[in-house]
Short mmCIF file of C-alpha atoms in Angstrom, two decimals:
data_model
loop_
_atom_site.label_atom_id
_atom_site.label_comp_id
_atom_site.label_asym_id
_atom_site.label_seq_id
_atom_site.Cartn_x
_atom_site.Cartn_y
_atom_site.Cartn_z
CA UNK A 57 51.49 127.84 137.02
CA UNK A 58 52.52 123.92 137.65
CA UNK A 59 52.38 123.77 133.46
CA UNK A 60 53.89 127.00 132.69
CA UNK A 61 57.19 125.85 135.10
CA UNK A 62 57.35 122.17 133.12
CA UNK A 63 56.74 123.52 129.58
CA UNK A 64 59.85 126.00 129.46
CA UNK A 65 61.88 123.02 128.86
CA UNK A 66 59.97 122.37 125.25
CA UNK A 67 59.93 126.06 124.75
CA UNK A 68 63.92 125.68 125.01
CA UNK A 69 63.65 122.69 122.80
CA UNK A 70 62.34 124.74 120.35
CA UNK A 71 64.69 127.32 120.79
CA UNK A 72 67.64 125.03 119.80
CA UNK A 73 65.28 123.43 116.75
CA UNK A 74 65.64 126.99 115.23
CA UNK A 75 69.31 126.84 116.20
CA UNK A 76 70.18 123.61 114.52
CA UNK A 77 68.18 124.56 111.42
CA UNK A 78 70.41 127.48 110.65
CA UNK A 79 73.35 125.45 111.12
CA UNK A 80 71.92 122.02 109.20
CA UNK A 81 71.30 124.29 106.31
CA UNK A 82 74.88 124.66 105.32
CA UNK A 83 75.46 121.25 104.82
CA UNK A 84 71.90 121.06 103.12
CA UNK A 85 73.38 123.76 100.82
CA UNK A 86 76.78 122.57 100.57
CA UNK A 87 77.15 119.09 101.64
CA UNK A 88 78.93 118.04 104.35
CA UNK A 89 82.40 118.52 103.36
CA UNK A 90 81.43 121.51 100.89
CA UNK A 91 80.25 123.81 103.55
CA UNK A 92 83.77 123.93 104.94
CA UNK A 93 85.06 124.19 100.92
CA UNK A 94 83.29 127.41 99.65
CA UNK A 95 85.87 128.54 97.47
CA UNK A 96 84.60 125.60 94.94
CA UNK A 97 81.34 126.42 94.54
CA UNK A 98 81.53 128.66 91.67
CA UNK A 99 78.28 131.02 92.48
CA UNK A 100 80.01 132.06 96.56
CA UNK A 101 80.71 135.31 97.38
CA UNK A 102 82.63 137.15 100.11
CA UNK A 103 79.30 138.09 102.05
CA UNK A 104 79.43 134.04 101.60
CA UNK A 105 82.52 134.09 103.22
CA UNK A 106 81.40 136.04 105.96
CA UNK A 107 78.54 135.01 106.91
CA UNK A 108 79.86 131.72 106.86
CA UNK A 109 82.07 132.52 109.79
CA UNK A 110 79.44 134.28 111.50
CA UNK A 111 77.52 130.96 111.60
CA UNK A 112 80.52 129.11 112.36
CA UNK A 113 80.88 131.72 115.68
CA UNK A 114 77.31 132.04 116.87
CA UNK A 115 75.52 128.38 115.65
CA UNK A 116 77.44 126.04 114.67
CA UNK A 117 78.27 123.28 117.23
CA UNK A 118 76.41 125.40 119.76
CA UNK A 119 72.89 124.52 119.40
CA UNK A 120 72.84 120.80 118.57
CA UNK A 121 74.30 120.51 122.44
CA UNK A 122 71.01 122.10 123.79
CA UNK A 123 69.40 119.34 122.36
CA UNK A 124 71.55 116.97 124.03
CA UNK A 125 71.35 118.26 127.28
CA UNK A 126 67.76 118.60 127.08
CA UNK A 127 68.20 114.71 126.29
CA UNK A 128 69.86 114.23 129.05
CA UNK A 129 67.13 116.30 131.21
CA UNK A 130 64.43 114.53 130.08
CA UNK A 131 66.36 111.09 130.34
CA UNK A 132 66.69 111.59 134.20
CA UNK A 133 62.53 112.86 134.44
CA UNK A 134 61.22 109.76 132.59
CA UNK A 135 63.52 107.61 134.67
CA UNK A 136 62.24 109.32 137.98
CA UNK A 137 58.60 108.83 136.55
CA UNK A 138 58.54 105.17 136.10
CA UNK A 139 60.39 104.67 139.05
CA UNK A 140 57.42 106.57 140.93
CA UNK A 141 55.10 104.57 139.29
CA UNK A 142 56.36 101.13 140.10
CA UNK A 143 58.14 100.15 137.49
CA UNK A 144 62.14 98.92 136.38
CA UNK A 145 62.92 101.82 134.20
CA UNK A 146 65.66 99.82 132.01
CA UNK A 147 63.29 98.20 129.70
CA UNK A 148 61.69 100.60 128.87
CA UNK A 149 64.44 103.50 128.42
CA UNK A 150 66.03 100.31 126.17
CA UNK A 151 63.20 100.10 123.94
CA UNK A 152 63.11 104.07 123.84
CA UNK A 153 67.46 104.00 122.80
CA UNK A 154 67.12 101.27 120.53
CA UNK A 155 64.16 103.07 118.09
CA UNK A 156 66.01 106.14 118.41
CA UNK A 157 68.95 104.86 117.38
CA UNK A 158 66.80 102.59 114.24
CA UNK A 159 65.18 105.91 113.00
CA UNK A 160 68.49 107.37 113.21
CA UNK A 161 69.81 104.89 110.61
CA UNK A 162 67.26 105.07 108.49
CA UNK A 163 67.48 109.14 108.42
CA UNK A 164 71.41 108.91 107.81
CA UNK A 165 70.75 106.07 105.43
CA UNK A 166 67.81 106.93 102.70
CA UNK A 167 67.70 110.89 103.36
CA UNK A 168 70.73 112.84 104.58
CA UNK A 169 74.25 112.02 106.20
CA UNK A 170 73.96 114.62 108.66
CA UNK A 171 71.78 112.09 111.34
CA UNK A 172 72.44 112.59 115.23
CA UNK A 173 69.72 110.19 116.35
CA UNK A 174 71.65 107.25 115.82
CA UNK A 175 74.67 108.56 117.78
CA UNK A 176 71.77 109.55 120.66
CA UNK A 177 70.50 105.95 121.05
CA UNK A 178 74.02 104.44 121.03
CA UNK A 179 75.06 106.87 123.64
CA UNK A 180 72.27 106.83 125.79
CA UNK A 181 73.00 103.27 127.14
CA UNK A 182 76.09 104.69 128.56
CA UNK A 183 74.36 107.31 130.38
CA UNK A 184 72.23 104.46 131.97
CA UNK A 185 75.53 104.16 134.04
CA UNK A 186 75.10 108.03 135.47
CA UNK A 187 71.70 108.42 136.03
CA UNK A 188 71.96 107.24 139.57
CA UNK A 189 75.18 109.63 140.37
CA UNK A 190 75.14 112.29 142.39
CA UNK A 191 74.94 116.17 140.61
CA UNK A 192 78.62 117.22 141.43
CA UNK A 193 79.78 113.86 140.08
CA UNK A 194 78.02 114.35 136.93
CA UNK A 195 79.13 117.39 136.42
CA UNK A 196 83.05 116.60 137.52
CA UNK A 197 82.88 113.82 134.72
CA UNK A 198 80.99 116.43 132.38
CA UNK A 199 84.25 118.82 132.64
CA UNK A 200 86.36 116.38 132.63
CA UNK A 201 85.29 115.07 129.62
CA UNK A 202 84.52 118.05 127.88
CA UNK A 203 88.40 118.94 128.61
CA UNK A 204 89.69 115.57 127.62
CA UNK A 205 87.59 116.47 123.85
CA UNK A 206 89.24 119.38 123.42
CA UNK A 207 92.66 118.59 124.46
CA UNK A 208 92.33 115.43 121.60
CA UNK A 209 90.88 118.65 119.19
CA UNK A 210 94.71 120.00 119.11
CA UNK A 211 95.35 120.71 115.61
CA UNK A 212 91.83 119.90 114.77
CA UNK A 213 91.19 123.10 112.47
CA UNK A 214 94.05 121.61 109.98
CA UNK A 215 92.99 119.01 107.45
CA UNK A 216 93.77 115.44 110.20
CA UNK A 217 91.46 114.00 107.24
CA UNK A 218 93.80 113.19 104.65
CA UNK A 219 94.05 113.37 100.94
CA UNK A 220 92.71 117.20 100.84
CA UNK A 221 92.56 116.87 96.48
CA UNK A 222 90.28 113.44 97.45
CA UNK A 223 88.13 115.74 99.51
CA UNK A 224 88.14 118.73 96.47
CA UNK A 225 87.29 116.01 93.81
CA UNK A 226 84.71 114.33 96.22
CA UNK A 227 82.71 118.01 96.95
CA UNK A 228 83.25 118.97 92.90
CA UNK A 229 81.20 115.81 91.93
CA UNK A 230 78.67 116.29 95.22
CA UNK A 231 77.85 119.90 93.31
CA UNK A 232 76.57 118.14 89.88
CA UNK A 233 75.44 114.81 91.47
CA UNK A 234 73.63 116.36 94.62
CA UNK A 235 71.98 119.22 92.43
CA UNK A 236 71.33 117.61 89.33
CA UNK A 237 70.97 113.77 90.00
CA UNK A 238 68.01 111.09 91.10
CA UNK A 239 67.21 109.63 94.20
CA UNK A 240 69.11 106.80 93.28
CA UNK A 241 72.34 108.69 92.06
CA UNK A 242 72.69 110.65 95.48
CA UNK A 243 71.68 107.57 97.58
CA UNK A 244 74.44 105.76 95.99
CA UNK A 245 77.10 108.88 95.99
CA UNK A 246 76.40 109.60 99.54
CA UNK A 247 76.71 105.95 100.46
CA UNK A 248 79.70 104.46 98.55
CA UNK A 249 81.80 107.32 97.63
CA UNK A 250 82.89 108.62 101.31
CA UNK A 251 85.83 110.83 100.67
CA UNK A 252 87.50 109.31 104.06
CA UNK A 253 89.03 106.30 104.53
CA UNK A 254 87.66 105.45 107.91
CA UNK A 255 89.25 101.58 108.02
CA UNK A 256 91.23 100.54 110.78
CA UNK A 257 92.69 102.58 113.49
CA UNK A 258 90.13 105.64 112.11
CA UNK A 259 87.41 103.51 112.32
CA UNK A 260 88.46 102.67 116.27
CA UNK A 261 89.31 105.93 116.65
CA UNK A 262 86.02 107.57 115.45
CA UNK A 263 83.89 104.93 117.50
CA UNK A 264 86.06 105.90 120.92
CA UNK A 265 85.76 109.55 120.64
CA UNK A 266 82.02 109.66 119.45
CA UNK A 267 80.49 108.45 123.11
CA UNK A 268 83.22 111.15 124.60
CA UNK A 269 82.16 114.09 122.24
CA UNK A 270 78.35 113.48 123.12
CA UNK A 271 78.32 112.80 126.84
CA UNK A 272 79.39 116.26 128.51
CA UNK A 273 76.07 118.00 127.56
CA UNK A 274 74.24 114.97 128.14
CA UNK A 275 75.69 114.66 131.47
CA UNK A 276 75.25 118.57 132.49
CA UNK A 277 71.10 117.79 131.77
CA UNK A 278 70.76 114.75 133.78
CA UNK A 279 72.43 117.10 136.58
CA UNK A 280 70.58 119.94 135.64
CA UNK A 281 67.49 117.63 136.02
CA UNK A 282 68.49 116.29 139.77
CA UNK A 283 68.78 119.16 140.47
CA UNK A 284 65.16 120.61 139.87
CA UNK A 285 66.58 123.74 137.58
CA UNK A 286 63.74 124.85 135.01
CA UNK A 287 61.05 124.20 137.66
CA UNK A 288 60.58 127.06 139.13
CA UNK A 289 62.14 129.80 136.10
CA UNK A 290 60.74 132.68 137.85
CA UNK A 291 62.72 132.38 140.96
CA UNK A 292 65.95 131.20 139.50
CA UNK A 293 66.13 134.40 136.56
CA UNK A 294 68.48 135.69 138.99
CA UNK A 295 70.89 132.62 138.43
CA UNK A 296 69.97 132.39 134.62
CA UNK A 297 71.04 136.02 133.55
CA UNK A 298 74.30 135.47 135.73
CA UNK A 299 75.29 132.28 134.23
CA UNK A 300 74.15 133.58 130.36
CA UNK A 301 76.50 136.87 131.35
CA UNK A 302 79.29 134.71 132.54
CA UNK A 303 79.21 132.07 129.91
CA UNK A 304 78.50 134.20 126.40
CA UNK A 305 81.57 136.25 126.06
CA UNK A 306 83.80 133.13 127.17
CA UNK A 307 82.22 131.18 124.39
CA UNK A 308 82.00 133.95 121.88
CA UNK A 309 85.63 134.21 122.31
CA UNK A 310 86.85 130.67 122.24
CA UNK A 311 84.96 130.46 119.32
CA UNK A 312 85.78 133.29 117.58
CA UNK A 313 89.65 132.43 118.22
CA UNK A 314 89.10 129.14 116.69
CA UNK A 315 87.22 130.75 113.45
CA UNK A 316 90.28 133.46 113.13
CA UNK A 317 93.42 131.14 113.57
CA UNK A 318 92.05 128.58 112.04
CA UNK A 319 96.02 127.96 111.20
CA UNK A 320 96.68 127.28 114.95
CA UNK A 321 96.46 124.08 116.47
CA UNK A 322 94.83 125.36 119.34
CA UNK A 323 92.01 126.49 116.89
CA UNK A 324 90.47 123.21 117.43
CA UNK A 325 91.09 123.37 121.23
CA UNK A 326 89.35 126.60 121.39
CA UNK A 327 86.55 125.64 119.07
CA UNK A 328 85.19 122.69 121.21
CA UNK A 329 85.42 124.52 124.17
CA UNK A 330 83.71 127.42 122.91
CA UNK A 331 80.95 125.42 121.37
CA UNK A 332 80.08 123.89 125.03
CA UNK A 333 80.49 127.23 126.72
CA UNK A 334 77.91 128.94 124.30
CA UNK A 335 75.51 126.41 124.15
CA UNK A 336 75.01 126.72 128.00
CA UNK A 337 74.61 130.18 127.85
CA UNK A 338 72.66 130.08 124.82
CA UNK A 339 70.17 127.41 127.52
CA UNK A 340 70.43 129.79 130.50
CA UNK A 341 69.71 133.16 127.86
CA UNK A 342 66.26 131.34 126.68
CA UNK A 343 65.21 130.49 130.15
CA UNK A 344 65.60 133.79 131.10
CA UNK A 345 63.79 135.29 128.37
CA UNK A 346 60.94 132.69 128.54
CA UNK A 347 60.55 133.30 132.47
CA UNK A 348 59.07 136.80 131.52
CA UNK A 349 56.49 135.35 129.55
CA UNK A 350 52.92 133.71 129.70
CA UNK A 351 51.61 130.49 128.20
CA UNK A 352 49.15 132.75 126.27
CA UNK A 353 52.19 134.94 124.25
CA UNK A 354 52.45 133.37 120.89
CA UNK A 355 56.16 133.45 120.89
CA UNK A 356 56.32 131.27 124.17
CA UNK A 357 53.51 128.94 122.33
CA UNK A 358 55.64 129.01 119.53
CA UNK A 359 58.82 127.80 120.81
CA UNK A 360 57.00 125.61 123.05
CA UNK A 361 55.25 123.78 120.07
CA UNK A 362 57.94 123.20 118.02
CA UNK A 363 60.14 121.62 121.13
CA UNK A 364 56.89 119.09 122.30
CA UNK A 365 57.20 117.98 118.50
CA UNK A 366 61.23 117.99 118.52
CA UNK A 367 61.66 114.48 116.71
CA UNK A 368 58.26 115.37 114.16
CA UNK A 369 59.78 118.63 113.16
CA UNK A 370 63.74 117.62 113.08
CA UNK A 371 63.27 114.79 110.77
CA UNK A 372 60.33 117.03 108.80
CA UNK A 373 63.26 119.52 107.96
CA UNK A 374 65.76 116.63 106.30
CA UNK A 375 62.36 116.22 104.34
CA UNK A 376 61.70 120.08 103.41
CA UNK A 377 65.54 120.89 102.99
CA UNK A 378 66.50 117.75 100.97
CA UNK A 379 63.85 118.64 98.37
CA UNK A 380 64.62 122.50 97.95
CA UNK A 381 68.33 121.76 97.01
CA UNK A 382 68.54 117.75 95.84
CA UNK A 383 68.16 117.21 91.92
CA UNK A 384 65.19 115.09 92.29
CA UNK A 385 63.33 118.29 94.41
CA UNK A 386 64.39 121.92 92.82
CA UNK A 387 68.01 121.23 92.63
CA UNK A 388 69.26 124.82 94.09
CA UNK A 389 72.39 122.45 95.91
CA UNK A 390 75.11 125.10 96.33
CA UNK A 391 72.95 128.03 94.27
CA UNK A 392 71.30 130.56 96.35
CA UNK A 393 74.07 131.51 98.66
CA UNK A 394 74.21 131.16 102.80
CA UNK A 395 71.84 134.66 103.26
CA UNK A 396 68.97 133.02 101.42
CA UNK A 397 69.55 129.87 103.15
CA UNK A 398 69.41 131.81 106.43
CA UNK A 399 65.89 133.73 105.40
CA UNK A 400 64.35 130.31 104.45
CA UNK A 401 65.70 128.30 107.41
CA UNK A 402 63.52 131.01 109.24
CA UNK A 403 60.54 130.94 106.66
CA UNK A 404 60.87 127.27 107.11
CA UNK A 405 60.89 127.28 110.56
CA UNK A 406 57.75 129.90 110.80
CA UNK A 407 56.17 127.31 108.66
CA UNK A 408 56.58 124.29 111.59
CA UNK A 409 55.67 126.24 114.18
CA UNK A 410 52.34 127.11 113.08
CA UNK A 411 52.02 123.57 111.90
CA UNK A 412 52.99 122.26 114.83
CA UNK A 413 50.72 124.40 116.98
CA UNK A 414 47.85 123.85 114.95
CA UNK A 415 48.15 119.68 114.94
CA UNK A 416 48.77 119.97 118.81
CA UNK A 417 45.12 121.79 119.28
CA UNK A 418 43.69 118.62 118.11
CA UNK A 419 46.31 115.75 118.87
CA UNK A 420 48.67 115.28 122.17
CA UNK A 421 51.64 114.42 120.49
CA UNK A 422 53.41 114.71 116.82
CA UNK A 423 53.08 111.84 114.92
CA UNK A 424 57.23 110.70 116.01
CA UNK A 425 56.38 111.40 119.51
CA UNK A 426 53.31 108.90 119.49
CA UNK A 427 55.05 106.53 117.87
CA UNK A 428 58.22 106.50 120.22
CA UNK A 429 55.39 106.27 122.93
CA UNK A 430 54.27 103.40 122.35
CA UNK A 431 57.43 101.46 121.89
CA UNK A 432 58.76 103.25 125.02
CA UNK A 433 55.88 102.12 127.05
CA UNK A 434 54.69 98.75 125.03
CA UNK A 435 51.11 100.66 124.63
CA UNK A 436 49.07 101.05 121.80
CA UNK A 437 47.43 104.18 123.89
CA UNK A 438 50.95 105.72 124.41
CA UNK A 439 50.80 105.82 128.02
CA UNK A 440 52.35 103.87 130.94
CA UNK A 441 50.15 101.54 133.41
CA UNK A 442 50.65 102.60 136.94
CA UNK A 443 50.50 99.23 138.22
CA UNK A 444 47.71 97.98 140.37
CA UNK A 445 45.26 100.47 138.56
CA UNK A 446 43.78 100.88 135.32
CA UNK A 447 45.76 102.66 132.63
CA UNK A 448 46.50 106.84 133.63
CA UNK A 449 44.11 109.08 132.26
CA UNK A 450 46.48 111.81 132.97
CA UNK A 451 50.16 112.79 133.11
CA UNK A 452 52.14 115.55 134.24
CA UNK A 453 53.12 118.30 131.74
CA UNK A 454 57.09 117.14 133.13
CA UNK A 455 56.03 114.01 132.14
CA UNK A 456 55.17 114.29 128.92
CA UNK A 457 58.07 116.10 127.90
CA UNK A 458 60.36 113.57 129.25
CA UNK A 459 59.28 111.80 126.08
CA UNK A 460 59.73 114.54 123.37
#
């Protein structure tokens, strides 16, 4: 029962895995400015179009903030664990930021520009200043926040970028050089040929807001966490299907206001708003949906699987995606359309899951996982010394997925 309680949280880990997929594959397909251009790739079509803003409604910007609050969850339980076990939890949770953040630069640097890991581990030494606050004050400065980001959205859905012909020419060349080029040609185009010119007061600008974007989700799990939510998910479905009720139709709406006057400069506004709103109800849906069922039901083991080998299976599908649509994989960049993509996000996706259920039969952790173990606690055995005693044989489930 004790397990069942702690592993909901990976099961919702999983959940947003899926999430992030379907929304990563646009820009896998597209690049990260062509996703937003359609119109120039010369094989879209209106379902294109559509479905496009269907994503841009229901995923996108909604599911990468699971992940962060889930960050922020587990932040606050491996805190509280190597507090309980004697130890100053700062040197270790530093060790743990800084190899997030190095993996993150490699990611964004050899394979894709659409990283979030390095943005994680720079942010997270911020949140060392919260974990310590009370819940209401957490989630005061979470709304607050959150408010402050979308007031600075205003006109955010019009082109703030810049030279919009720069950005055309810039996603014209990413369709030959992305589908047809080498390693070496893309590396070089995605690294020196930036469409924006982020020097100066952008550059400031960017760096400010960044911290500000991330921390409201991050803030709402280390709450969430104090709180004890997710421990007990068959008593609290009563609060879960409330909050999901409550929260989907605001978000749906925001969002879908910010997708259909995209003219408006409360588009934006809407749009970041909407994003947070869904993404909690998105969080308090899954829980309630995972309360009904057992450890044994091969969706929950699923889900669950995936999520205890987040970091294995995120960076796995940069990998997979990268070589289905870069010229030195199959070079399909911009050629099967956004339904196909959506079809093998989910074949893809099938595909990790019963990967990642088979390698946990026989292993503890994903390969990632172990590794940011053992820089997290200095051990080559992964695992932290209580002190005074010989190294722990076992761990809590809540534990272990304070690392994941």
């Amino acid at each position: 029962m004790k397990s069942e309680r702690a592993t909901i949280i990976d099961a919702i880990r999983g959940f947003s895995l899926l999430g992030i997929l379907l929304a990563n594959m646009l820009i896998f397909q597209y690049g990260m400015f062509g996703e937003e251009k359609l119109a120039l790739f010369p094989l879209a079509t209106k379902l294109d179009l559509f479905l496009h803003q269907c994503l841009t409604v229901f995923v996108k910007g909604s599911f990468m903030p699971i992940f962060m609050f889930l960050f922020g969850f587990g932040l606050y339980k491996l805190r509280e664990s190597l507090i309980r076990k004697g130890y100053k939890p700062w040197r270790s949770l530093v060790r743990r930021f800084l190899m997030l953040a190095a993996i993150g630069l490699l990611h964004g640097y050899l394979l894709w520009e659409g990283d979030i890991l390095m943005a994680y581990g720079v942010v997270s030494f911020g949140l060392l200043l919260f974990l310590k606050r009370k819940p209401r004050t957490l989630v005061i400065w979470a709304v607050v926040l959150a408010l402050l980001i979308a007031a600075l959205s205003y006109g955010g859905s019009n082109d703030l970028f810049g030279d919009n012909a720069k950005i055309n020419d810039y996603v014209a060349r990413s369709i030959e050089i992305y589908g047809q080029g080498s390693y070496s040609d893309i590396l070089s185009f995605r690294n020196n040929e930036f469409p924006i010119d982020i020097a100066g007061g952008l550059a400031v600008v960017i760096l400010l807001l960044t911290p500000l974007m991330l921390a409201p989700m991050f803030l709402f799990g280390i709450a969430a966490a104090n709180k004890g939510w997710f421990e007990n998910p068959y008593s609290e479905r009563r609060r879960y299907r409330l909050l999901a009720l409550i929260l989907a139709p605001q978000g749906i709406l925001f969002k879908g206001f910010g997708v259909w006057q995209e003219g408006s400069g409360f588009a934006g506004v809407a749009g970041t708003l909407g994003s947070i709103l869904l993404a909690l109800a998105y969080i308090f849906t899954a829980a309630y949906i995972f309360s009904f069922l057992t450890r044994k039901s091969v969706m929950f083991k699923a889900f669950e699987a995936v999520g205890r080998m987040s970091l294995t299976n995120y960076l796995m599908q940069t990998v997979i995606c990268t070589t289905v649509f870069y010229g030195y994989g199959f070079g399909l960049f911009g050629k099967i359309g956004i339904l196909a993509g959506i079809l093998l996000a989910i074949l893809i996706y099938a595909a990790q899951a019963a990967a990642s259920m088979w390698l946990l039969k026989r292993f503890k952790q994903g390969p990632v996982e172990r590794m940011l173990r053992m820089w997290t606690y200095f051990s080559l055995g992964g695992r932290i010394r209580i002190k005074g005693r010989q190294n722990l044989n076992t761990y809590t489930v809540a534990e272990d997925h304070a690392l994941n």
